XYZ file of C-alpha atoms in Angstrom:
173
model
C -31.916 8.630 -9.618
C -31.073 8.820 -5.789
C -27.759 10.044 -4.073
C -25.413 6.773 -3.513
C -21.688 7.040 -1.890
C -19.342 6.062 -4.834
C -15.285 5.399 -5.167
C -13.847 7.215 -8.033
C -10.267 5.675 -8.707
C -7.910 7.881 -10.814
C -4.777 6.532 -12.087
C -2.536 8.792 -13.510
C 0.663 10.087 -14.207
C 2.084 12.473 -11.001
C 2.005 15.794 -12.457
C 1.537 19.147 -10.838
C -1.772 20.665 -11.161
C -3.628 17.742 -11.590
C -5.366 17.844 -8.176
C -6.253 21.358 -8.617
C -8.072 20.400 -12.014
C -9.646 17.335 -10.797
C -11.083 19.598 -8.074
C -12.277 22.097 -10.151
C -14.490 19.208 -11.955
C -16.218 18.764 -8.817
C -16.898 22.553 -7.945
C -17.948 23.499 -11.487
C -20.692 20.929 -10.351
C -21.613 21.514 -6.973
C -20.317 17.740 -6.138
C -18.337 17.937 -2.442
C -15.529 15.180 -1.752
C -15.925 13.404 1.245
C -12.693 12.150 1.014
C -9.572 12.279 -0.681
C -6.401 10.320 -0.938
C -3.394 10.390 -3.248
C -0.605 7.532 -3.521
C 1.501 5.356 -5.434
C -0.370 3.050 -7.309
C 0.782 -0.574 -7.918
C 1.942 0.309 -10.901
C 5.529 2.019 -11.528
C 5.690 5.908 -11.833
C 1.665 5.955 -11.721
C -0.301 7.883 -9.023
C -3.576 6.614 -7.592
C -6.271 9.108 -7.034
C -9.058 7.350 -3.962
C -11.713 10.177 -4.346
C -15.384 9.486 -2.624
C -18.540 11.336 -3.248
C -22.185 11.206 -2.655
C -24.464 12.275 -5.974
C -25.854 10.095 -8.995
C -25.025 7.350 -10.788
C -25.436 9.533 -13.811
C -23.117 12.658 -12.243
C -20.514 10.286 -11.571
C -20.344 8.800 -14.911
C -20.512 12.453 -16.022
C -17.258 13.556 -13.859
C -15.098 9.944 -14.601
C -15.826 11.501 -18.340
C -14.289 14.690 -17.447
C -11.718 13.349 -15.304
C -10.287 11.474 -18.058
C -9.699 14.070 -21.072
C -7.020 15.461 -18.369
C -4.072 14.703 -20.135
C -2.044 12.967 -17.398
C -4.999 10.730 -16.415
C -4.377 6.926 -17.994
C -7.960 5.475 -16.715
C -10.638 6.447 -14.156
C -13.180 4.156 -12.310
C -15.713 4.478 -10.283
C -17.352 1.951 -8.093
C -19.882 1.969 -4.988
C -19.254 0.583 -1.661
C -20.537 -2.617 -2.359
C -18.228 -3.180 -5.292
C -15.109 -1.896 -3.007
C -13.159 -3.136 0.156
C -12.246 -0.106 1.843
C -10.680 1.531 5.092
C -10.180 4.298 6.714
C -7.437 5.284 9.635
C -7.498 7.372 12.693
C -4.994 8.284 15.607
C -6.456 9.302 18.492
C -3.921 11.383 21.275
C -5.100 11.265 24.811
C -3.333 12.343 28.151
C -1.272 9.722 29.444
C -2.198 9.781 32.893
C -6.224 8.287 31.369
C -4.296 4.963 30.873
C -3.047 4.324 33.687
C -6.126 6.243 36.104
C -9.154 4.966 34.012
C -9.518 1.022 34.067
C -12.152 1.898 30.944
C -9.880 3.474 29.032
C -7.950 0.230 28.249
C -11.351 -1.786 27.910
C -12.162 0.571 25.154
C -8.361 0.062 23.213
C -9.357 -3.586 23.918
C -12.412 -4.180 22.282
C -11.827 -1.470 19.792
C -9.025 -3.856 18.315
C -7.405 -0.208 18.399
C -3.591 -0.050 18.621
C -1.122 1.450 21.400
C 1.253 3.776 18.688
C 3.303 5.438 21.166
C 3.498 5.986 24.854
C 4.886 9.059 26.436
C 4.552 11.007 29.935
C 2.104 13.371 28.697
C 0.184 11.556 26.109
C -0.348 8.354 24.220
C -0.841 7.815 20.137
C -4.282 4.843 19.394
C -4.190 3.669 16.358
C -7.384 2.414 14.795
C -8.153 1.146 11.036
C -11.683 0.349 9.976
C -14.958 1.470 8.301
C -15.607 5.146 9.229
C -18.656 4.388 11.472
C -15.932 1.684 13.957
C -13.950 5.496 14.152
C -17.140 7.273 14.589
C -18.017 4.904 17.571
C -14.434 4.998 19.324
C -14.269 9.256 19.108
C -17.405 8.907 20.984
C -16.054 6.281 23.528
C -12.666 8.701 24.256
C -14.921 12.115 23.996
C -16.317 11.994 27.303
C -12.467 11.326 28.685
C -10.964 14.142 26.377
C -9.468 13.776 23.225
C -5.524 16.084 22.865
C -5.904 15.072 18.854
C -7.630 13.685 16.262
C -7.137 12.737 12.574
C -8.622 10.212 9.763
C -7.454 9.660 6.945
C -9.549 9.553 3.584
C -10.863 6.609 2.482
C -8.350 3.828 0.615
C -10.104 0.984 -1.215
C -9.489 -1.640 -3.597
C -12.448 -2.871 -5.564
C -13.619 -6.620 -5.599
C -13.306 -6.727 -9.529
C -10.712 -7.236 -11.351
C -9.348 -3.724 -13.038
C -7.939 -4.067 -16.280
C -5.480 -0.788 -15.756
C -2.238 -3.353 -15.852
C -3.082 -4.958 -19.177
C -4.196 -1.311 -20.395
C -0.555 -0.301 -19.442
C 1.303 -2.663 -21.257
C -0.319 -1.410 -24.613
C 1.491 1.659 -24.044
C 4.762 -0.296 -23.812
């Protein structure tokens, strides 16, 4: 079996100490994150656990299996990219004075689809959602002009299918 990017989706109740054991599944096997991101879920009082990785088919089943004998966890999923819809988000902080001094600068917000966050005298805040290689591409565009800040966000994804976790719920009811 070959290496494949997957989406693990964790729902679960928002304990402390569940990170820290979820983590531990992947170091006991070797497995790195590439991403991680923790929110409310669309269901009430239930967290939602966006964790991606690169391994097996197999080693992901494997650690879904662990993930869910922890006692908080309701349901676990994983998915690969083709099954998901996903995003990432960036800000990018560059000296203000590049706005206004380097026509390119703009051209690049422009055709980035990028977003103007804030404006200041000393710096301005881009905004920029999309797949991590459309980041990728734009830190390259602003490197060369000088980049104050930088920082992406995990991954967040829903998949395509539909997941049963709502009708699972309401047996608990």
């Amino acid at each position: 079996m070959e290496d494949k990017t997957f989406t693990i989706s964790v729902y679960s109740e928002n304990n402390v100490g569940l990170l820290n054991r979820i983590s531990g599944i992947f170091l006991k096997r070797h497995i790195n994150i590439l991403s991680l991101n923790v929110s409310e879920s669309e269901i009430e009082n239930v967290s939602r656990f966006i964790i991606v990785v690169n391994t097996t088919e197999k080693w992901v089943q494997n650690i879904v299996g662990q993930i869910e004998k922890q006692i908080e966890v309701i349901k676990a999923f994983y998915h690969t990219d083709e099954e998901t819809i996903f995003l990432e988000n960036a800000l990018f902080k560059i000296a203000s004075s590049l706005l206004f001094d380097e026509k390119q600068i703009q051209n690049i917000i422009k055709e980035s689809q990028s977003t103007i966050v804030t404006v200041s005298r000393d710096f301005f805040v881009i905004s920029k959602s999309g797949r991590r290689s459309e980041i990728e591409e734009l830190y390259e565009k602003f490197k060369p002009y000088g980049i104050m800040q930088f920082v992406r966000s995990g991954r967040i994804s829903v998949s395509k299918q539909k997941m049963e976790i709502s009708s699972l719920l309401e047996t608990f009811k």
